[in-house]
Coordinates of C-alpha atoms in Angstrom, one line a residue:
Chain A
M744 CA 149.9 32.2 64.2
P745 CA 146.9 30.8 62.5
V746 CA 143.9 30.4 64.4
I747 CA 141.3 28.0 62.6
K748 CA 137.8 27.7 64.2
V749 CA 135.7 24.6 63.3
E750 CA 132.1 25.1 63.6
M751 CA 130.3 21.8 63.1
F752 CA 127.3 19.8 64.6
S753 CA 127.9 18.6 68.1
G754 CA 128.4 14.6 68.5
R755 CA 131.8 14.1 66.9
S756 CA 134.3 12.3 69.3
D757 CA 137.6 13.1 70.5
D758 CA 139.3 10.8 68.3
K759 CA 137.9 12.4 65.3
K760 CA 138.9 16.0 66.6
R761 CA 142.2 14.5 67.1
A762 CA 142.6 13.3 63.4
L763 CA 141.1 16.6 61.9
A764 CA 143.2 18.8 64.2
K765 CA 146.2 16.9 63.0
A766 CA 145.1 16.9 59.4
I767 CA 144.5 20.7 59.1
T768 CA 147.7 21.5 61.1
D769 CA 149.7 19.4 58.4
S770 CA 147.9 20.9 55.8
F771 CA 148.4 24.4 56.9
V772 CA 152.1 24.0 57.5
E773 CA 152.7 22.1 54.2
I774 CA 150.8 24.8 52.0
C775 CA 151.5 27.9 53.9
G776 CA 154.6 27.3 56.0
G777 CA 155.2 28.0 59.6
K778 CA 155.7 25.7 62.7
P779 CA 153.0 22.9 63.5
T780 CA 153.1 24.3 67.3
S781 CA 151.9 28.0 65.9
V782 CA 148.7 26.1 64.4
H783 CA 145.7 26.6 66.8
V784 CA 142.5 24.7 65.8
I785 CA 139.5 25.4 67.9
F786 CA 136.2 23.1 67.6
D787 CA 133.0 24.7 68.3
D788 CA 130.2 22.2 68.6
V789 CA 126.9 23.6 67.6
A790 CA 123.6 21.7 68.4
K791 CA 121.3 21.1 65.3
S792 CA 118.8 23.2 67.1
D793 CA 121.0 26.0 66.8
W794 CA 122.0 26.0 63.4
A795 CA 119.4 26.8 60.6
V796 CA 119.7 26.6 56.9
G797 CA 117.0 27.9 54.7
G798 CA 115.2 29.5 57.6
E799 CA 114.7 26.1 59.2
L800 CA 116.7 24.7 62.4
C801 CA 118.7 21.6 61.3
S802 CA 117.2 19.8 64.1
D803 CA 113.7 20.0 62.3
L804 CA 115.7 19.2 58.8
Y805 CA 118.0 16.4 60.0
P806 CA 116.4 15.0 63.2
D807 CA 118.8 12.6 64.9
Q808 CA 117.9 9.1 64.4
P809 CA 118.4 6.7 67.5
A810 CA 122.1 6.0 66.3
T811 CA 123.0 9.3 64.7
A812 CA 122.6 8.9 60.8
E813 CA 125.0 11.3 60.0
K814 CA 128.8 10.6 60.8
Chain B
M1309 CA 131.2 49.8 70.7
P1310 CA 133.9 47.4 71.1
V1311 CA 133.0 43.7 71.5
I1312 CA 136.0 41.8 72.8
K1313 CA 135.6 38.1 72.8
V1314 CA 138.0 36.1 75.4
E1315 CA 138.4 32.3 74.1
M1316 CA 140.0 30.5 77.0
F1317 CA 140.1 27.1 78.5
S1318 CA 136.9 26.6 80.7
G1319 CA 137.5 26.2 84.4
R1320 CA 137.9 30.2 85.5
S1321 CA 135.8 31.3 88.0
D1322 CA 133.0 34.1 87.7
D1323 CA 135.2 36.0 90.1
K1324 CA 138.1 35.7 87.7
K1325 CA 136.0 36.8 84.8
R1326 CA 134.6 39.7 86.8
A1327 CA 138.2 40.8 87.4
L1328 CA 139.2 40.2 83.6
A1329 CA 136.3 42.1 82.2
K1330 CA 136.8 45.0 84.6
A1331 CA 140.6 45.1 83.6
I1332 CA 140.0 44.7 79.7
T1333 CA 137.1 47.3 80.0
D1334 CA 139.3 50.0 81.9
S1335 CA 142.3 49.4 79.7
F1336 CA 139.9 49.9 76.6
V1337 CA 138.4 53.3 77.8
E1338 CA 141.5 54.5 79.0
I1339 CA 143.6 53.7 75.9
C1340 CA 141.1 54.1 73.1
G1341 CA 138.4 56.2 74.7
G1342 CA 134.6 55.9 74.7
K1343 CA 132.1 55.1 77.8
P1344 CA 133.0 51.7 79.9
T1345 CA 129.0 50.9 79.2
S1346 CA 129.7 50.9 75.2
V1347 CA 132.2 47.8 76.2
H1348 CA 131.1 44.5 75.7
V1349 CA 133.4 41.5 76.9
I1350 CA 132.3 37.8 76.1
F1351 CA 133.9 34.9 77.5
D1352 CA 133.9 31.9 75.7
D1353 CA 135.1 28.6 77.8
V1354 CA 136.7 26.1 75.5
A1355 CA 137.4 22.6 76.6
K1356 CA 141.0 21.6 76.5
S1357 CA 139.7 18.7 74.0
D1358 CA 138.1 21.3 71.6
W1359 CA 141.5 23.4 71.5
A1360 CA 144.6 21.8 69.5
V1361 CA 147.8 23.2 69.2
G1362 CA 150.5 21.7 66.9
G1363 CA 147.7 19.2 65.9
E1364 CA 147.5 17.7 69.3
L1365 CA 144.5 18.2 71.5
C1366 CA 145.4 20.1 74.8
S1367 CA 143.5 17.6 76.8
D1368 CA 146.4 15.2 75.7
L1369 CA 149.1 17.8 75.9
Y1370 CA 148.1 19.2 79.2
P1371 CA 145.8 16.7 80.9
D1372 CA 144.0 18.2 83.9
Q1373 CA 145.6 17.4 87.1
P1374 CA 143.1 16.2 90.0
A1375 CA 143.4 20.2 91.3
T1376 CA 143.5 21.8 88.0
A1377 CA 147.3 22.6 87.6
E1378 CA 147.0 25.6 85.4
K1379 CA 145.2 28.8 87.1
Chain C
M444 CA 146.0 29.6 75.0
P445 CA 143.8 32.4 75.0
V446 CA 142.7 34.0 71.8
I447 CA 141.3 37.7 72.5
K448 CA 139.4 39.2 69.6
V449 CA 139.0 42.9 69.8
E450 CA 136.1 44.2 67.4
M451 CA 136.2 48.1 67.3
F452 CA 135.6 51.0 65.1
S453 CA 138.6 51.5 62.6
G454 CA 141.1 54.2 62.9
R455 CA 142.7 53.5 65.9
S456 CA 146.7 53.8 65.5
D457 CA 149.3 50.9 66.1
D458 CA 150.6 52.5 69.1
K459 CA 147.0 52.4 70.6
K460 CA 146.9 48.9 69.6
R461 CA 150.2 48.1 71.0
A462 CA 149.1 49.6 74.4
L463 CA 145.9 47.8 74.5
A464 CA 147.4 44.3 73.5
K465 CA 150.1 44.8 76.1
A466 CA 147.4 45.7 78.8
I467 CA 145.1 42.9 77.9
T468 CA 148.0 40.6 78.0
D469 CA 149.2 41.8 81.2
S470 CA 145.6 41.6 82.7
F471 CA 145.1 38.3 81.4
V472 CA 148.3 36.8 83.0
E473 CA 148.0 38.5 86.4
I474 CA 144.2 37.2 86.5
C475 CA 144.1 33.7 84.9
G476 CA 147.8 32.7 85.0
G477 CA 149.7 31.2 81.9
K478 CA 152.6 32.9 80.0
P479 CA 152.4 35.9 78.2
T480 CA 153.7 34.2 75.2
S481 CA 150.4 32.1 74.9
V482 CA 148.2 35.1 74.9
H483 CA 147.2 36.0 71.3
V484 CA 145.2 39.3 70.9
I485 CA 143.7 40.0 67.4
F486 CA 142.1 43.5 66.3
D487 CA 139.3 43.5 64.0
D488 CA 138.8 47.0 62.7
V489 CA 135.2 47.7 61.7
A490 CA 134.2 50.8 59.4
K491 CA 131.0 52.5 61.3
S492 CA 129.1 51.8 58.1
D493 CA 129.6 47.9 59.1
W494 CA 128.3 48.3 62.5
A495 CA 124.5 48.7 63.6
V496 CA 123.2 49.8 66.8
G497 CA 119.3 50.0 67.3
G498 CA 118.8 49.2 63.6
E499 CA 120.9 52.4 62.4
L500 CA 124.6 52.4 61.1
C501 CA 127.0 54.0 63.3
S502 CA 128.1 55.8 60.3
D503 CA 124.6 57.6 60.4
L504 CA 124.6 57.7 64.1
Y505 CA 128.1 58.9 64.7
P506 CA 129.4 60.6 61.3
D507 CA 133.3 61.3 61.4
Q508 CA 134.0 64.9 61.9
P509 CA 136.9 66.1 59.9
A510 CA 139.2 65.2 62.8
T511 CA 137.8 62.3 64.3
A512 CA 135.7 63.2 67.3
E513 CA 135.8 59.9 69.0
K514 CA 139.1 58.6 70.1
Chain D
M1190 CA 126.6 32.1 51.2
P1191 CA 125.9 34.4 54.3
V1192 CA 126.6 33.0 57.8
I1193 CA 124.8 34.8 60.4
K1194 CA 126.0 34.1 63.8
V1195 CA 123.5 35.2 66.6
E1196 CA 125.4 35.7 70.1
M1197 CA 122.5 36.2 72.8
F1198 CA 121.7 35.5 76.3
S1199 CA 121.0 31.9 76.9
G1200 CA 117.4 30.7 77.8
R1201 CA 115.5 31.2 74.3
S1202 CA 113.2 28.5 73.2
D1203 CA 113.8 26.6 69.9
D1204 CA 110.4 28.0 68.9
K1205 CA 112.0 31.6 69.1
K1206 CA 115.1 30.2 67.3
R1207 CA 112.8 28.9 64.7
A1208 CA 110.9 32.1 64.4
L1209 CA 114.2 34.4 64.6
A1210 CA 116.2 32.1 61.9
K1211 CA 113.1 32.4 59.5
A1212 CA 112.6 36.0 59.8
I1213 CA 116.5 36.8 59.4
T1214 CA 116.9 34.5 56.4
D1215 CA 113.4 36.0 54.9
S1216 CA 114.9 39.5 55.4
F1217 CA 118.4 38.7 54.0
V1218 CA 117.1 37.2 50.7
E1219 CA 114.6 39.8 50.1
I1220 CA 117.3 42.6 50.7
C1221 CA 120.6 40.9 49.5
G1222 CA 119.2 38.4 47.1
G1223 CA 120.2 34.7 46.9
K1224 CA 118.6 31.5 47.7
P1225 CA 116.9 31.0 51.5
T1226 CA 118.9 27.4 51.4
S1227 CA 122.4 29.2 51.0
V1228 CA 121.6 31.3 54.1
H1229 CA 123.2 30.0 57.6
V1230 CA 122.1 31.3 60.9
I1231 CA 123.9 29.9 63.8
F1232 CA 122.8 30.6 67.5
D1233 CA 125.5 30.7 70.3
D1234 CA 123.8 31.0 73.7
V1235 CA 125.9 33.0 76.1
A1236 CA 125.4 32.8 80.0
K1237 CA 124.8 36.2 81.6
S1238 CA 128.0 35.5 83.6
D1239 CA 129.9 35.3 80.3
W1240 CA 128.8 38.6 79.2
A1241 CA 130.3 41.8 80.9
V1242 CA 129.2 45.3 79.9
G1243 CA 131.0 48.3 81.7
G1244 CA 133.2 46.1 83.3
E1245 CA 130.4 44.0 85.1
L1246 CA 129.1 40.7 84.4
C1247 CA 125.3 40.6 83.2
S1248 CA 124.6 38.1 85.8
D1249 CA 125.4 40.9 88.4
L1250 CA 123.8 43.5 86.4
Y1251 CA 120.4 41.7 85.5
P1252 CA 120.2 38.6 87.8
D1253 CA 117.6 36.2 86.7
Q1254 CA 114.3 36.5 88.5
P1255 CA 112.6 33.0 89.6
A1256 CA 110.6 33.2 86.3
T1257 CA 113.0 34.9 83.8
A1258 CA 112.1 38.6 83.7
E1259 CA 113.6 39.1 80.4
K1260 CA 112.2 37.4 77.3
Chain E
M679 CA 122.8 42.5 74.1
P680 CA 122.8 40.4 71.2
V681 CA 125.6 40.9 68.7
I682 CA 124.7 39.5 65.5
K683 CA 127.5 39.2 62.9
V684 CA 126.6 38.7 59.1
E685 CA 129.6 37.4 57.1
M686 CA 128.5 37.7 53.4
F687 CA 129.9 38.2 50.0
S688 CA 131.5 42.1 49.8
G689 CA 129.8 44.2 47.4
R690 CA 126.6 45.1 49.2
S691 CA 125.8 48.8 49.4
D692 CA 125.4 50.9 52.5
D693 CA 121.6 51.0 52.0
K694 CA 121.3 47.3 51.7
K695 CA 123.2 47.0 54.9
R696 CA 121.0 49.8 56.4
A697 CA 117.8 48.1 55.4
L698 CA 119.2 44.5 56.6
A699 CA 120.4 45.9 59.9
K700 CA 116.8 47.5 60.5
A701 CA 115.1 44.2 59.7
I702 CA 117.3 42.0 61.6
T703 CA 117.0 44.3 64.7
D704 CA 113.1 44.6 64.4
S705 CA 112.8 40.8 64.2
F706 CA 114.9 40.3 67.2
V707 CA 113.2 42.5 69.3
E708 CA 109.9 41.3 68.1
I709 CA 110.6 37.8 68.8
C710 CA 113.0 37.6 71.6
G711 CA 112.2 41.2 73.5
G712 CA 114.7 43.6 74.6
K713 CA 115.3 47.2 73.4
P714 CA 116.6 47.9 70.0
T715 CA 119.4 50.0 71.2
S716 CA 120.8 46.9 72.9
V717 CA 121.0 45.0 69.5
H718 CA 124.3 45.3 67.6
V719 CA 124.6 43.7 63.9
I720 CA 128.0 43.9 62.5
F721 CA 128.8 43.1 58.9
D722 CA 132.0 41.3 57.6
D723 CA 132.3 41.7 53.9
V724 CA 134.1 38.5 52.6
A725 CA 135.8 38.5 49.3
K726 CA 134.6 35.6 47.1
S727 CA 138.3 34.6 46.6
D728 CA 138.4 34.2 50.6
W729 CA 135.3 31.9 50.7
A730 CA 135.2 28.4 49.8
V731 CA 132.6 25.8 49.3
G732 CA 133.2 22.0 48.5
G733 CA 137.0 22.8 48.4
E734 CA 136.7 25.5 45.8
L735 CA 137.0 29.5 46.0
C736 CA 133.8 30.9 45.3
S737 CA 135.8 33.5 42.8
D738 CA 136.1 30.2 40.6
L739 CA 132.6 28.9 41.2
Y740 CA 130.9 32.3 40.9
P741 CA 133.3 34.8 39.0
D742 CA 131.9 38.3 39.0
Q743 CA 130.4 39.3 35.8
P744 CA 131.1 42.9 34.9
A745 CA 127.7 44.0 36.4
T746 CA 127.6 41.8 39.7
A747 CA 125.2 38.9 38.7
E748 CA 124.3 38.1 42.3
K749 CA 122.5 41.0 44.2
Chain F
M200 CA 127.3 22.4 57.7
P201 CA 130.8 23.0 59.0
V202 CA 132.0 26.6 58.7
I203 CA 135.6 26.6 59.1
K204 CA 137.3 30.0 59.7
V205 CA 141.1 30.4 59.0
E206 CA 142.6 33.4 60.6
M207 CA 146.0 33.8 59.5
F208 CA 148.7 36.5 58.5
S209 CA 147.5 38.5 55.4
G210 CA 149.6 37.9 52.1
R211 CA 148.9 34.5 51.0
S212 CA 148.1 33.8 47.4
D213 CA 144.8 32.6 46.2
D214 CA 146.5 29.4 44.9
K215 CA 147.6 28.8 48.4
K216 CA 144.0 29.5 49.5
R217 CA 142.7 27.2 46.9
A218 CA 144.9 24.3 48.0
L219 CA 144.3 25.0 51.9
A220 CA 140.4 25.0 51.2
K221 CA 140.8 21.7 49.1
A222 CA 142.9 20.1 51.7
I223 CA 140.8 21.2 54.8
T224 CA 137.5 20.1 53.0
D225 CA 138.9 16.6 51.8
S226 CA 140.1 16.1 55.3
F227 CA 136.6 17.2 56.9
V228 CA 134.7 14.8 54.7
E229 CA 137.1 11.8 55.1
I230 CA 137.2 12.3 59.0
C231 CA 133.7 13.6 59.8
G232 CA 131.6 12.7 56.9
G233 CA 129.3 14.7 55.0
K234 CA 129.5 16.0 51.6
P235 CA 132.1 18.4 50.2
T236 CA 129.5 21.2 49.3
S237 CA 128.5 21.5 52.5
V238 CA 131.8 22.6 53.8
H239 CA 132.4 26.3 54.1
V240 CA 136.0 27.6 54.6
I241 CA 136.5 31.2 55.2
F242 CA 139.8 33.1 55.3
D243 CA 140.4 36.1 57.3
D244 CA 143.6 37.9 56.6
V245 CA 145.0 39.7 59.3
A246 CA 147.7 42.1 59.4
K247 CA 150.8 41.4 61.4
S248 CA 150.1 44.8 63.2
D249 CA 146.5 43.5 64.0
W250 CA 147.9 40.4 65.7
A251 CA 149.6 40.5 69.0
V252 CA 151.3 37.5 71.0
G253 CA 152.9 38.0 74.4
G254 CA 151.5 41.6 74.5
E255 CA 153.7 42.6 71.4
L256 CA 152.3 43.3 67.8
C257 CA 153.6 40.6 65.2
S258 CA 154.4 43.5 62.8
D259 CA 157.1 44.5 65.6
L260 CA 158.0 40.7 66.4
Y261 CA 158.1 39.6 62.8
P262 CA 159.0 42.6 60.3
D263 CA 158.3 41.8 56.9
Q264 CA 161.5 41.8 54.7
P265 CA 161.4 43.4 51.6
A266 CA 160.6 39.8 49.9
T267 CA 158.4 38.4 52.4
A268 CA 160.6 36.0 54.7
E269 CA 157.3 33.9 55.9
K270 CA 155.7 31.8 53.3

């Protein structure tokens, strides 16, 4: 039954999402019980220009380098 | 006042969203009362690669056929 | 797959939620396809004092009468 | 700690989001306390065709003029 | 049309919510346009034991003092 | 930056939430990078009577036994 929504900066690959979905699902089942197939993980990619911290857009705080600095 | 958020696989047409918004709004007003104009329905299209069930991405579980198999 | 979140004023009975969940699920399946058992409807009861419109709390705009005026 | 999610019609510029993030953050800190750097504001741009009011899509209710009429 | 959801630690008074709803609504209208009555602000009070940062529950990180230390 | 919202049936203890928050945070940092302290995990306990699957409330589908059957 759990629905787990992950809001994060856009740019992560499907492989990273695959690995993260698997890890979150396994952790949930191990800790809280239930069947893996009842665990939904939904990724919401948010552009840095749509996420502000301390009143500043993250696109200003952490501008993307040519090759993305942050994994 | 209700805000009804529909998270579903992307790919449904505006016509389907039109019909679904109307049906959900009518049901809400009929069952819970209130005015239709106070009912907000917001659609959030989610790519299959952003939705995991059982630790697997739905793009892997239900790959899109050339003509989308799933309505 | 759809997850449909209904944010509404608190106070509706389980019977109303039962009827609304059924109506929303049937509409989704009829219009968008898929199986009923893949449709999740989650109700989020919000106190009027936690919902503001036009900068005013709904508990001030629509104070509850002794017997709740609004269905 | 607060996470403030702003769901609004798409089309607002980064400058507007910058100004709104700053204003919301300042108001939160002034009224509720805490540090600005603990305030997260996340913008979710919603297409008018994904937002229905009164059972009608806003793209039908408020079609975009050639130069968007609504700020 | 905007729906602005504020997730914050529980414990703030209705007066604080009144003031914050007014400030957020005024800022939105001033910066992004639209009518105040179309702005919805929804507060979601989250217990510190339901909010984790750095893998630790905030109820452990910031235990409530007899008179709540954090405004 | 990530905000990870976990919507699940109510009834899990703080210890389970502690363990799940730690596991999710560690997985995120290991797979996607970033600092643990930038990872927010928010738990949203949902009553079975507020969660419907297949048009039926989970309180009807999975009534709680005297000692909760489901971990």
